[in-house]
Structures are given as structure tokens and as C-alpha cells.
Coordinates of C-alpha atoms and ligand atoms in Angstrom, one line a residue:
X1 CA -2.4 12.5 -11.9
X2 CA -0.4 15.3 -12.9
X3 CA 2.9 15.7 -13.6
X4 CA 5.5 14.2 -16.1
X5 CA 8.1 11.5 -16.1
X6 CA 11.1 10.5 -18.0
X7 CA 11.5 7.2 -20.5
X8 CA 13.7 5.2 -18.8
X9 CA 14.8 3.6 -22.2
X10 CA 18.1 4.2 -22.6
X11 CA 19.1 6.0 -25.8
X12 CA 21.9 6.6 -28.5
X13 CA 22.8 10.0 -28.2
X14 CA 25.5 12.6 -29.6
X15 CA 28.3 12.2 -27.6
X16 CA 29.1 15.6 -26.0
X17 CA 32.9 17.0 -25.0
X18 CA 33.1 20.3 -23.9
X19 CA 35.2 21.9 -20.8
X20 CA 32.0 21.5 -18.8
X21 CA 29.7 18.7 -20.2
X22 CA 30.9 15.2 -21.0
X23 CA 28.2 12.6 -21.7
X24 CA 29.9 9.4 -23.2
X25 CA 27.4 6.7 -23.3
X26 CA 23.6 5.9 -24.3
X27 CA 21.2 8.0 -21.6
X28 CA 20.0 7.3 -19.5
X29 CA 23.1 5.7 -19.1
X30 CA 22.4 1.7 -19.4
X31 CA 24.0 0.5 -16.1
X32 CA 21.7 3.5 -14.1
X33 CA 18.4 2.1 -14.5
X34 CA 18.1 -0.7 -11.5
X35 CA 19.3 2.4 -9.3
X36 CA 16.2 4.4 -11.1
X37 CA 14.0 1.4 -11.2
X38 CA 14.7 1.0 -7.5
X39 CA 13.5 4.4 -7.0
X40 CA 10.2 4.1 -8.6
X41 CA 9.6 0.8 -6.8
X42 CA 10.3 1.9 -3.2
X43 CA 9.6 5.7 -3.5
X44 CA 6.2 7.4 -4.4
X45 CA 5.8 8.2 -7.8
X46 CA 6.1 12.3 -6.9
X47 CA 9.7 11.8 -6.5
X48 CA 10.4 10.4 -10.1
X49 CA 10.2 13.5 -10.8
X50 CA 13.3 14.9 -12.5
X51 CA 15.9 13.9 -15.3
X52 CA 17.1 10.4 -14.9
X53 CA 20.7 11.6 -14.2
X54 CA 22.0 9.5 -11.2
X55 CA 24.2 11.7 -8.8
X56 CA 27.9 10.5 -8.1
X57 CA 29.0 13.3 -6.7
X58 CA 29.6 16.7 -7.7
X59 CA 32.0 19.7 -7.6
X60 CA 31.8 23.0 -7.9
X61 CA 29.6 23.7 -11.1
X62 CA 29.5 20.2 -12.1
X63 CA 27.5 16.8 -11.5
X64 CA 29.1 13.7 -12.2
X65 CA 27.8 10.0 -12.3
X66 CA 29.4 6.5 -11.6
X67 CA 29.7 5.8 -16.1
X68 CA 32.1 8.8 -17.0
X69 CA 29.2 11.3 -17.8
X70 CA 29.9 15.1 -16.4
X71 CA 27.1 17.3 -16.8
X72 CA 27.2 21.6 -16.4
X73 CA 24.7 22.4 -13.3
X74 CA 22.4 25.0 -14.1
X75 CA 19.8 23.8 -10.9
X76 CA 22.6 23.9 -7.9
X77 CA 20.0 21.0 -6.8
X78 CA 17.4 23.6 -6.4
X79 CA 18.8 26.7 -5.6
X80 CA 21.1 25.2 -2.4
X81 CA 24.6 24.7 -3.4
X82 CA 25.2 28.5 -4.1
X83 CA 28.5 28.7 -3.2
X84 CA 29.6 25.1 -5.1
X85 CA 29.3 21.9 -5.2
X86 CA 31.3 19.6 -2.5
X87 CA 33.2 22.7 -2.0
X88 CA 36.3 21.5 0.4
X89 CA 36.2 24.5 2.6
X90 CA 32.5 23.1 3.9
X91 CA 33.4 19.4 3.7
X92 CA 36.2 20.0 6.7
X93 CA 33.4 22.1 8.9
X94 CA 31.4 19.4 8.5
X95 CA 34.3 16.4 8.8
X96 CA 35.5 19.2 11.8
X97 CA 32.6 19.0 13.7
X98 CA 31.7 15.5 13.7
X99 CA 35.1 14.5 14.9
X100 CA 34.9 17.0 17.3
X101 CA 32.2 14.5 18.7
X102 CA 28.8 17.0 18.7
X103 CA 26.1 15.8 16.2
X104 CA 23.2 16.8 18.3
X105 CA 22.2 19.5 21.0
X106 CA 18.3 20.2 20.6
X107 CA 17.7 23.5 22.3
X108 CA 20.0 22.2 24.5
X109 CA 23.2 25.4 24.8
X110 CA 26.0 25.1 21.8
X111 CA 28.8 26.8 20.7
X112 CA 28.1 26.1 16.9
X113 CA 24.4 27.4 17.6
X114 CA 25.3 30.6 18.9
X115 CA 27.8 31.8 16.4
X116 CA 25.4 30.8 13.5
X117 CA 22.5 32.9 15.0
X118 CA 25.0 35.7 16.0
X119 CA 26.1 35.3 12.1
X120 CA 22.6 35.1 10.8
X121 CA 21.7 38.8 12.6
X122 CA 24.6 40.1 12.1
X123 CA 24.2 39.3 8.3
X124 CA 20.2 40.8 8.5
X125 CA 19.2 44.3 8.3
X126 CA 19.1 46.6 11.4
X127 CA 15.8 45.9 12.7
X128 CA 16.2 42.1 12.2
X129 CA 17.6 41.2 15.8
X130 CA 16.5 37.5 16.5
X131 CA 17.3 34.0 14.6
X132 CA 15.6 30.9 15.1
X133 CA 17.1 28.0 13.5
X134 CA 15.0 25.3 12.2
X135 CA 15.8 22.6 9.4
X136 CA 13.4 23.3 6.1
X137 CA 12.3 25.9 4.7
X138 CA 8.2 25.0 5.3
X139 CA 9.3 24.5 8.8
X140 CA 10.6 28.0 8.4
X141 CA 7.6 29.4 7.0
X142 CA 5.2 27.6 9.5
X143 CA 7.0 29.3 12.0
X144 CA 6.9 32.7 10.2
X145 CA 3.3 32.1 9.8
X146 CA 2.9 31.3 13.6
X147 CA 4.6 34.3 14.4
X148 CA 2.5 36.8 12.7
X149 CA -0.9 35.3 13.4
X150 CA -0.1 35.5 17.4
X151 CA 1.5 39.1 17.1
X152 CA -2.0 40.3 15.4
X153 CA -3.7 38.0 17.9
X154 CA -2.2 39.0 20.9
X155 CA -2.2 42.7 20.3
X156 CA -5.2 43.2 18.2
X157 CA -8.2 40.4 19.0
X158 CA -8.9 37.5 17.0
X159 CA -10.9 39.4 14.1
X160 CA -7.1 39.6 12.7
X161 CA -6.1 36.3 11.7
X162 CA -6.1 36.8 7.5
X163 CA -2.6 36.1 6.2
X164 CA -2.4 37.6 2.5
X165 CA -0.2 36.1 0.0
X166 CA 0.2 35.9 -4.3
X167 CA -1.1 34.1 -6.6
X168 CA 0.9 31.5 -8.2
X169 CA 3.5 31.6 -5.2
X170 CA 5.2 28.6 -3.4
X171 CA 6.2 28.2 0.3
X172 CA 6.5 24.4 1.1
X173 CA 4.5 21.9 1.0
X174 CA 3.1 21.5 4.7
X175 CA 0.0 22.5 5.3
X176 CA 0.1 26.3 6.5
X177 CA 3.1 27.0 3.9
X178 CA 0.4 26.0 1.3
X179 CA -2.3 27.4 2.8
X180 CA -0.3 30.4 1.9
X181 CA 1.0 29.5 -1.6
X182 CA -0.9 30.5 -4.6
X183 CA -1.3 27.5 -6.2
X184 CA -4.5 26.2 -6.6
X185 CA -3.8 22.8 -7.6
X186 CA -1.5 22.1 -4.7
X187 CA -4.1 22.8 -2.8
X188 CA -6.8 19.6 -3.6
X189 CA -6.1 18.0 -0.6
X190 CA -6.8 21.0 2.0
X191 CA -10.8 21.2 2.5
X192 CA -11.8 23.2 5.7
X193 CA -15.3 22.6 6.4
X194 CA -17.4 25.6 7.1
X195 CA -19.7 24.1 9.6
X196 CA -18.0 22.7 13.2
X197 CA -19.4 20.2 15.6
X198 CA -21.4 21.9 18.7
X199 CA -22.0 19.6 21.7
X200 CA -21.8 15.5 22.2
X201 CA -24.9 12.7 21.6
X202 CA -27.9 13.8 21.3
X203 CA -28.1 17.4 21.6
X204 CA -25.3 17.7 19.5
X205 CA -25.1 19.1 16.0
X206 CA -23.8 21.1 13.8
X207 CA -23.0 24.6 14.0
X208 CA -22.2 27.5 10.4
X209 CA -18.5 29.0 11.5
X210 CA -19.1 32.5 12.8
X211 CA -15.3 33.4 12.3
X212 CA -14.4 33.1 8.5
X213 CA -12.9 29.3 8.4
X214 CA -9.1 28.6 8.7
X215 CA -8.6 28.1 4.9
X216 CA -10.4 31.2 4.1
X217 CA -8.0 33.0 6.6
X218 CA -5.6 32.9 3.6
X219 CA -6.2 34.8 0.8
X220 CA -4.4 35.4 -2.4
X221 CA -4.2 38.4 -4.1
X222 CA -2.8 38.9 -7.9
X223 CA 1.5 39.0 -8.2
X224 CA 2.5 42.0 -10.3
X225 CA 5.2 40.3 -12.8
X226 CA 4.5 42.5 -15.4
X227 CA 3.9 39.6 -17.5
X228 CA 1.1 37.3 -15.9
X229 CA -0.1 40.0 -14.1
X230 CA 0.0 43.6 -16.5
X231 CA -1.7 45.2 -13.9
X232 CA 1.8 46.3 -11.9
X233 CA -0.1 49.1 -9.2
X234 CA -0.8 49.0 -5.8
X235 CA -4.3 49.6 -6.8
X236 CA -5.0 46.3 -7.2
X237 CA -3.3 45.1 -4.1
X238 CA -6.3 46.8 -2.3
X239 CA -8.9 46.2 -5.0
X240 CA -8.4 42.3 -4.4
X241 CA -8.4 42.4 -1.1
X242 CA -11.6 44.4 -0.8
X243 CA -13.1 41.6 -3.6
X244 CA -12.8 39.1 -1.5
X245 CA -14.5 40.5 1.6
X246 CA -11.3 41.5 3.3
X247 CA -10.9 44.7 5.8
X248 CA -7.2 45.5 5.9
X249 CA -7.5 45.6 9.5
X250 CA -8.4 42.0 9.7
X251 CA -4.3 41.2 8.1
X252 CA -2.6 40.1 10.2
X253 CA 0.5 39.7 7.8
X254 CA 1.5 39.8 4.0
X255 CA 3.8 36.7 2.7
X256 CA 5.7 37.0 -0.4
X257 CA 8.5 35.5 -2.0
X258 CA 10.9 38.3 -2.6
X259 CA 11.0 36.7 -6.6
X260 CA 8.4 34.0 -7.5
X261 CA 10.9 30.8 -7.7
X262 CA 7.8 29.5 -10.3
X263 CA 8.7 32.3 -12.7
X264 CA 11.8 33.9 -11.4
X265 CA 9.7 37.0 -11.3
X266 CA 10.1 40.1 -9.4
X267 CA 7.3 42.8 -8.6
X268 CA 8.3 46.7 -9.2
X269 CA 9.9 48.1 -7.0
X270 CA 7.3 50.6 -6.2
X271 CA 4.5 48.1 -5.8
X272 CA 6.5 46.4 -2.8
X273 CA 7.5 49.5 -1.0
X274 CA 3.7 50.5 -1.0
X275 CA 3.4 47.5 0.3
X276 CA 6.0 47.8 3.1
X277 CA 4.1 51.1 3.9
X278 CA 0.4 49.8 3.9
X279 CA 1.6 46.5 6.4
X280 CA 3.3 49.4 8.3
X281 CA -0.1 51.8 8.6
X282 CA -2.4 48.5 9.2
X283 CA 0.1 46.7 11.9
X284 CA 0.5 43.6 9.6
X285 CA 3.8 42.0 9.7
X286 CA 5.8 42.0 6.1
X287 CA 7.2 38.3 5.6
X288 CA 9.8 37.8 2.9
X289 CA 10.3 34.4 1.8
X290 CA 14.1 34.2 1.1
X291 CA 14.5 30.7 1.0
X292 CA 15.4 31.0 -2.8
X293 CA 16.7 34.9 -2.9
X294 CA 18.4 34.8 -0.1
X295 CA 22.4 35.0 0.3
X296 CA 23.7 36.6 -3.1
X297 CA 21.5 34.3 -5.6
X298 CA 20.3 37.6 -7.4
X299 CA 23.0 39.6 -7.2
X300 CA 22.4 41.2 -3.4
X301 CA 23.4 39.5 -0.2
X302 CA 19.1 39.8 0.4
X303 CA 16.9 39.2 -2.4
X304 CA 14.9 42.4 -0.9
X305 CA 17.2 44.9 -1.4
X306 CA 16.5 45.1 -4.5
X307 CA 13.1 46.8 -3.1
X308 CA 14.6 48.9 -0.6
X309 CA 12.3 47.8 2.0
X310 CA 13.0 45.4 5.3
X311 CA 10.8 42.9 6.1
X312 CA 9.7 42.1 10.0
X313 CA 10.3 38.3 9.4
X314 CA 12.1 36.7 6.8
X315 CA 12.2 32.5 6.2
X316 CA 15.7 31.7 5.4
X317 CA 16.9 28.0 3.7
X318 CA 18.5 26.3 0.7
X319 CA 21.4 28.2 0.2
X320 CA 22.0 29.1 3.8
X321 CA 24.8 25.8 4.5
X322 CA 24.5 25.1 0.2
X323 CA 24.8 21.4 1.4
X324 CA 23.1 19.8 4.5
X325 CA 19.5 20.6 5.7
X326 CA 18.5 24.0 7.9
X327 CA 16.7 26.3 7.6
X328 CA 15.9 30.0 9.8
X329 CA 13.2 32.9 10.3
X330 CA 15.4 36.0 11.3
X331 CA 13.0 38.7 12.7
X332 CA 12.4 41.6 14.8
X333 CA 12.8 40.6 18.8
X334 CA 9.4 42.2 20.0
X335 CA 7.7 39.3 17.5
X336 CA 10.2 36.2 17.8
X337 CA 9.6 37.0 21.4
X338 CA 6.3 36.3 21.7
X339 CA 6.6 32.7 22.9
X340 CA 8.2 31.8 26.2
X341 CA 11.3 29.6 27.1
X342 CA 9.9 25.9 25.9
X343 CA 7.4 26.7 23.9
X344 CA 8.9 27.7 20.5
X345 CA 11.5 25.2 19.9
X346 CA 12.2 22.3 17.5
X347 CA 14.0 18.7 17.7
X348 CA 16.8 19.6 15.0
X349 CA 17.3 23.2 16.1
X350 CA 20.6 24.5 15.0
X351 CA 21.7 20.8 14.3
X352 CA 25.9 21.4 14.9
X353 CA 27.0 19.7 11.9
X354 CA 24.6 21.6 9.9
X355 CA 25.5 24.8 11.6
X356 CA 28.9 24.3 11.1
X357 CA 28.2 24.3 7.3
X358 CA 26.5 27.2 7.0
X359 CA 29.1 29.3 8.7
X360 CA 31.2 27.6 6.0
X361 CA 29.1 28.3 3.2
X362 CA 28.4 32.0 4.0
X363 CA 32.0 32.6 4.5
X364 CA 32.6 31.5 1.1
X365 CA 30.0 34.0 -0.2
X366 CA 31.5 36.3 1.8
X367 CA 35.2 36.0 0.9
X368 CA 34.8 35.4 -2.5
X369 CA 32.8 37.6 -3.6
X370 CA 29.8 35.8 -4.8
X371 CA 27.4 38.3 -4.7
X372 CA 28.9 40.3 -7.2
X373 CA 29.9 37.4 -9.4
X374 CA 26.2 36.7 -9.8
X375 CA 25.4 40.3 -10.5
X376 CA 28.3 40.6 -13.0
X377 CA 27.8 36.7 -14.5
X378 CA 24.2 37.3 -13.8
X379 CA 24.4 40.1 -16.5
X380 CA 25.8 38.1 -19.5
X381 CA 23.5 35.0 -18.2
X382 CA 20.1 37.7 -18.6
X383 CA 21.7 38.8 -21.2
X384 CA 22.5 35.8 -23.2
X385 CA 18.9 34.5 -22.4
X386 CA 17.4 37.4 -23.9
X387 CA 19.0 36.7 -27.0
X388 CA 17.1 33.4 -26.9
X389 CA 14.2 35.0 -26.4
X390 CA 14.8 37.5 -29.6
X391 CA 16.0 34.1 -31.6
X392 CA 12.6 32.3 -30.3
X393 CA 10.1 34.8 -29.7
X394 CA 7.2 32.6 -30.8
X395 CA 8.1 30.2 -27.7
X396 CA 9.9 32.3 -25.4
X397 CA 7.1 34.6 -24.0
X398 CA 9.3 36.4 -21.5
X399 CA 12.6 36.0 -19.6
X400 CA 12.5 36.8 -15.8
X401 CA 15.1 36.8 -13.3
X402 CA 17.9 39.1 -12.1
X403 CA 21.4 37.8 -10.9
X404 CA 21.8 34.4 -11.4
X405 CA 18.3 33.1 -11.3
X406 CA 16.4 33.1 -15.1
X407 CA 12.9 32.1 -15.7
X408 CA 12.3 31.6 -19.5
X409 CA 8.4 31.2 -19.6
X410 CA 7.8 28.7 -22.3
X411 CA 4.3 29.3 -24.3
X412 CA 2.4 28.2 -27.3
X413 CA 3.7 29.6 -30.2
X414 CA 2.4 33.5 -30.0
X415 CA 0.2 33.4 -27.2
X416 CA 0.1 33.5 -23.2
X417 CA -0.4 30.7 -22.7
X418 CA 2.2 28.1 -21.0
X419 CA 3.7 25.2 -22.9
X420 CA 4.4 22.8 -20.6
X421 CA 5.1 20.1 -22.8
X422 CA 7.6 22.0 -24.7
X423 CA 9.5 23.0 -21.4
X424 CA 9.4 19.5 -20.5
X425 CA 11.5 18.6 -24.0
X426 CA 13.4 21.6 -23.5
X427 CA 14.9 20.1 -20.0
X428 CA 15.0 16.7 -21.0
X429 CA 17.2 17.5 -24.2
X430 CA 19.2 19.3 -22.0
X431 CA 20.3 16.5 -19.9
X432 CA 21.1 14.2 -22.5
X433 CA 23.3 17.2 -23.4
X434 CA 24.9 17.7 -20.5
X435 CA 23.1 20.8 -19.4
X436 CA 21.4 19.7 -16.2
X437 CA 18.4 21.8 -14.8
X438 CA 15.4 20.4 -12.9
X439 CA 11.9 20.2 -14.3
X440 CA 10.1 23.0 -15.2
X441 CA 8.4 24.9 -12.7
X442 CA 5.9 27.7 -12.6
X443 CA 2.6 28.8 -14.1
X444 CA 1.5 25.6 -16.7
X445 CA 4.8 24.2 -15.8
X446 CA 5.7 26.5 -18.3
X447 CA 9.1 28.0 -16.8
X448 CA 12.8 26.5 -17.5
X449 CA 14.5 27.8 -14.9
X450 CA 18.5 28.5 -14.8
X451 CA 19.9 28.5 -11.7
X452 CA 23.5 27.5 -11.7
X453 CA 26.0 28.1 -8.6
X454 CA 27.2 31.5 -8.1
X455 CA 30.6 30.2 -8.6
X456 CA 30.0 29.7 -12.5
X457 CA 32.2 32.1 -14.6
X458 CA 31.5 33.3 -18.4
X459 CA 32.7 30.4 -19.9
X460 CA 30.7 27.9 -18.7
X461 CA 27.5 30.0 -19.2
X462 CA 28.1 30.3 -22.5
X463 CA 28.7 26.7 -22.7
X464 CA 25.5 25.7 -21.1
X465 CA 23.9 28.5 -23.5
X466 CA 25.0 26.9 -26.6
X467 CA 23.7 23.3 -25.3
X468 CA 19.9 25.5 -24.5
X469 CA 20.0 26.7 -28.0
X470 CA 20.0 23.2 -29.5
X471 CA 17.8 21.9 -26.9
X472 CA 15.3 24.3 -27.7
X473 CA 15.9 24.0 -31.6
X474 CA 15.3 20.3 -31.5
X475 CA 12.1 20.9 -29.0
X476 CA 10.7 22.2 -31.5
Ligands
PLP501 C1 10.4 30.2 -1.8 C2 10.3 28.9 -1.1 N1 9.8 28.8 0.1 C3 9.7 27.6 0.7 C4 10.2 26.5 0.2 C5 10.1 25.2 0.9 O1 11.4 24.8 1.3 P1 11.6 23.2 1.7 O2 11.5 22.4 0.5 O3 13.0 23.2 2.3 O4 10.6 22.9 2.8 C6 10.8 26.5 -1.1 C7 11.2 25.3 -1.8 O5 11.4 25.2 -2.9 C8 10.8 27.8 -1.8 O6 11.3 27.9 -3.0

């Protein structure tokens, strides 16, 4: 089994007092573990996952639990609660809506549905003209998925059915988002037989595929992080693609993360508008995968603009309410029209409540400015991360990210190759500092990733910075 978990012994540690990090008792704190005990007896083990920090409640750039302990948030509960923690403005939508006695409509006609969609294009680009609101973000990418096979279907004949997507990428954990991702490992459990079953009793046997099989309908191709990945052309876009047997007439669409969340790592902006021209010339729908990007997390409202390219579809999630679950593919109306009235639709579709948080939640971003709060604090974050990297450079084999999203890709010392073990220390001394950030991610689970509401001012980074700097220096 792979994977790591925490001690659950608790320990002395240095007590910590800062503005934004208070931890005042042994950690994990005593009186927490039947709570975490509790969870590994009735949950499976994939969920005991993270830092043994046992959420109380939170507020704007801060976690708190039940014992006095207050830790800085640098994972905003992974990459959701962009515009703060427990903020008040989206606690009375929510406490609004439920007294206003709607907690449900299906597809069934609602108020609080149709200004969230009308909000959702109005926020997209131009050609973006449709919203169809779902509740995660694999539902969101299924859907995406959906979409683009039965455009390519419908138009072009079933020899275009390959969906393209990156190496080392994640887009859920169903079965079509990983499909798509570009993990291998994730992938154990998925095993499409070749052959298929021809006729019943006796005459019946088995037949080889003629059409390539529904796994091999996905293919991965290399992503250009500069780092991973030197090779940054187009070139090899097409050279992979060609290696593995693929026509670009049989795409049917190209699905990327607009930054690899495993890395925090963007391609060059060349490389993707190439890539918006070639899906262009060969009819093959471009699928962004904001989930993480999206709605000011690196320093644009869209994750893509930093391209200068538009997507047809994009998956929208996590930071769209920054609180309670749902999740959207916004799109262009000739391809989120393909299916007619009943057949695209989903129980929790534009759930009220959750609705009514999102309009909440982008209206923060919106009138707060939290865009260009995490370009600006995005800035001294990078920044002050690189620093780290200059002080470590051994360790520290490269810092991704832009805005406020960072990727520090952990290595043995003066290779490639990813340190998992060390980012694992790196996280978990962290916590018992006060410096909460979830598990490391990525290539090798090699990646601590920062991630910290966009509400977070200078201060506090620098606070959380200082706490990284010792939990690196005792890491090692
Ligand atoms: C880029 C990206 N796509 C899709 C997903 C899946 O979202 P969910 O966990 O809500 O299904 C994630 C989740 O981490 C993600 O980061």
C-alpha cells in the first residue's frame, strides 16, 4: 500500500506564539486522538491521510481546534476556501437560504439556480455561453469528458473518440476523470480487456476489439513544466501523439489542467496557444480543468489567461462557493447542447444552499479585490519561496506556481529525483508548528504545496515562511 500516515503519539513540542500560529499543548494534541482513532476505525485507511490536526472551526486564514491550538492555513482545505475561512458574508447566504425554506430543486426551475448560471457566463469568456451546475469536480470533468466525445461522435463518426491529456495530471478520481489523469499508479484498478464477448452458449466466444479499447481511447502525452519535462515545444505534443499510434483526426478533445495542481506547474505560454490552434484546425474541443485555477487563485479571475487562449469547455469547483460542495462545466452552447431536455441532468444540480454560497463567495472575490491580492501577495509568496530554494538548493529542485499557488518540488539532495520522505517531514513539522498544509502531492509525492486563502496579507506569509524555514532545517 502506498501512501504515508502520521504517529498518532502525541508529542512535546516548542510551544509556538505568533499573530497567526498558536500551538500550546503536546501534538497531536492528547485529548484529539479518540476523535483520530475513531476515524481510522470507521473510515478507510485512504482518508488518514493528512496531518492529525482536528478541525474546530476556522476563520479567515486560520484553523483552530477544540485545545487552544490556532494554526496559519497555507492549504485553504485544498484550494476551496479562496475567499476565507467561515467568512460571515457566505455564512448568512447560506443561513439566508435555508430559512427561506428551499434546500432542494433538482432540475426542477429555481431562482438561486438561474442567477448562479447567469453569474457563472457572465463571469466566462465570450464564447463560453452555457453553465451546467453539478456538485464535484470529477462529476464536472465526467461531464466535460461526455461532452467532447459526443460532439466528435456526432459530427465526425466514431473513429474520433481519443481524448488526450498530460502526464502526471489529476482530474478526480472516478473512473473517466482518471482515465484522463496522468498518473499511472492511480490507475491499477482500471484494466479494459482487449478482447469482448461475441454471441451466447455455445457459439459464443470471444472476439479481438476492432476499435482501439476504451482505456486506450485516453492517451497521455508529456507536460511541458520546464522542469520534469525540458522538452517545452509543441514538437513534442505531436511527436507523442504520433508514438503512440494516434492520428490527430481521431481527437476528439485535449484535457489539461490550466497548472498541474501535483506540481503547481504551468506550460509556456506558447506551447498552449499552439495547442489552442492545432484543437482548433483538427475540430477537437480544448478542456481546461479549472477546478484549482479557477476564480483568482493565480493571480487572474481564469487560471487561462495567463495563456491568452479560451477553452470550449472548462470544469469549474473548489473555490467556486469556497465552502459547500458544487461544482460546473461552463462551455460553448453548440456543445452543452448536445443533449436534449432530460437527458443531461444530475440529482444535486444547482443545490440552492450551495448556489447561494457561491454567489456569495464570488462576490467577495469580486468586491475585494482578491484577484490582485494574490497577484500582488502572490509576488512576495514566489518570491520568498525562491529564497528558500537559493538557501536549500540541494533539496529544493525547483519552485512552481504563480499567484498564490507554490509548488516547492522536494528532491534528493542534487538530483531529479523526488524526495518524498523529506516532503513528508517537511509538512509534518509544519503542523506541529502551526503552519498547516496538506500532504505532499505531485510527482514522487515530492511537491509541498502552498496554497493559502487569497485573503492572506504580507504578514502572515512571512510568518508561515519563517515556520517553513525551520521545518525544512530540522527535515533535514
Ligand atoms: C484539477 C482538478 N480536477 C479535478 C479534481 C477533482 O475534484 P473533486 O475532488 O471535487 O472531485 C481536483 C481535485 O483535487 C483537481 O485538483
Amino acid at each position: 500500500m502506498a501512501g504515508k500516515t502520521y504517529d498518532l503519539t502525541p508529542k512535546d513540542v516548542k510551544p509556538v506564539k505568533t499573530t497567526y500560529r498558536r500551538i500550546s499543548t503536546r501534538f497531536p494534541v492528547p485529548e484529539s486522538i479518540p476523535i483520530l482513532e475513531n476515524l481510522r476505525k470507521y473510515e478507510p485507511v485512504s482518508m488518514s491521510g493528512q496531518p492529525p490536526v482536528v478541525w474546530d472551526r476556522a476563520e479567515g486564514v486560520q484553523v483552530y481546534d477544540k485545545w487552544g491550538n490556532m494554526w496559519l492555513d497555507w492549504s485553504s482545505g485544498v484550494l476551496v476556501t479562496s475567499a476565507g475561512h467561515g467568512r460571515q458574508e457566505i455564512r448568512q447566504a447560506v443561513i439566508a437560504q435555508v430559512e427561506h425554506g428551499l434546500l432542494h430543486n433538482y432540475c426542477f426551475p429555481s431562482e438561486m439556480r438561474a442567477r448562479l448560471a447567469e453569474k457563472l457566463v457572465a463571469c466566462a469568456p465570450d464564447k463560453l455561453d452555457k453553465a451546467f451546475i453539478l456538485t464535484t469536480g470529477s462529476e464536472a470533468v465526467e461531464c466535460a469528458l461526455k461532452l467532447a466525445r459526443t460532439y466528435a461522435v456526432q459530427k465526425h463518426g466514431w473513429h474520433k473518440t481519443v481524448m488526450v491529456s498530460f502526464n502526471r495530471s489529476f482530474h478526480g478520481r472516478t473512473l473517466g476523470s482518471q482515465l484522463a489523469g496522468g498518473i499511472p499508479a492511480l490507475k491499477t484498478w482500471i484494466r479494459e480487456p482487449r478482447v469482448v464477448p461475441v454471441g451466447a452458449g455455445e457459439g459464443g466466444g470471444w472476439q479481438e476489439r476492432p476499435e482501439r479499447a476504451l482505456a486506450d481511447q485516453f492517451v497521455q502525452v508529456p507536460f511541458p513544466d520546464g522542469f520534469r519535462t525540458e522538452d517545452t515545444s509543441f514538437d513534442l505534443f505531436e511527436r507523442s501523439l504520433a508514438e503512440q499510434g494516434v492520428d490527430p483526426n481521431q481527437v476528439c478533445g485535449v484535457i489539461t489542467e490550466t497548472y498541474q495542481g501535483g506540481g503547481a506547474s504551468f506550460a509556456p505560454k506558447e506551447y498552449m496557444q499552439q495547442l489552442a490552434r492545432w484543437c482548433a484546425e483538427h475540430d477537437a474541443l480544448l478542456i481546461f480543468d479549472e477546478i484549482q485555477a479557477g476564480f483568482g487563485r493565480t493571480g487572474t479571475f481564469w487560471g487561462f489567461e495567463h495563456y491568452d487562449v479560451v477553452p470550449d469547455l472548462m470544469t469549474l469547483g473548489k473555490a467556486l462557493s469556497g465552502s459547500l460542495p458544487i461544482s460546473a462545466v461552463v462551455g460553448r452552447a453548440d456543445v452543452m447542447n448536445l443533449y436534449g431536455p432530460g437527458e443531461m441532468t444530475s440529482t444535486h444540480t444547482g443545490n440552492p444552499v450551495c448556489a447561494a454560497a457561491a454567489l456569495a463567495s464570488i462576490d467577495l472575490i469580486e468586491k475585494e479585490n482578491l484577484v490582485e491580492n494574490a497577484r500582488a501577495m502572490g509576488e512576495v509568496l514566489q518570491g520568498e519561496l525562491d529564497k528558500l530554494r537559493r538557501k536549500y538548493p540541494q533539496v529544493i529542485g525547483a519552485r512552481h506556481g504563480r499567484g498564490l499557488v507554490a509548488g516547492l518540488h522536494m528532491v534528493k539532495s542534487g538530483s531529479k529525483e523526488p524526495d518524498g520522505d523529506l516532503a513528508f517531514r517537511v509538512v509534518a513539522n509544519c503542523a506541529r508548528k502551526g503552519l498547516l498544509m496538506f500532504s505532499p502531492v505531485g510527482f514522487g509525492g515530492g511537491t509541498v504545496k502552498v496554497s493559502p486563502p487569497l485573503v492572506i496579507g504580507e504578514e502572515a506569509i512571512m510568518d508561515g515562511i519563517a515556520a517553513l524555514d525551520e521545518a525544512i532545517a530540522e527535515a533535514l
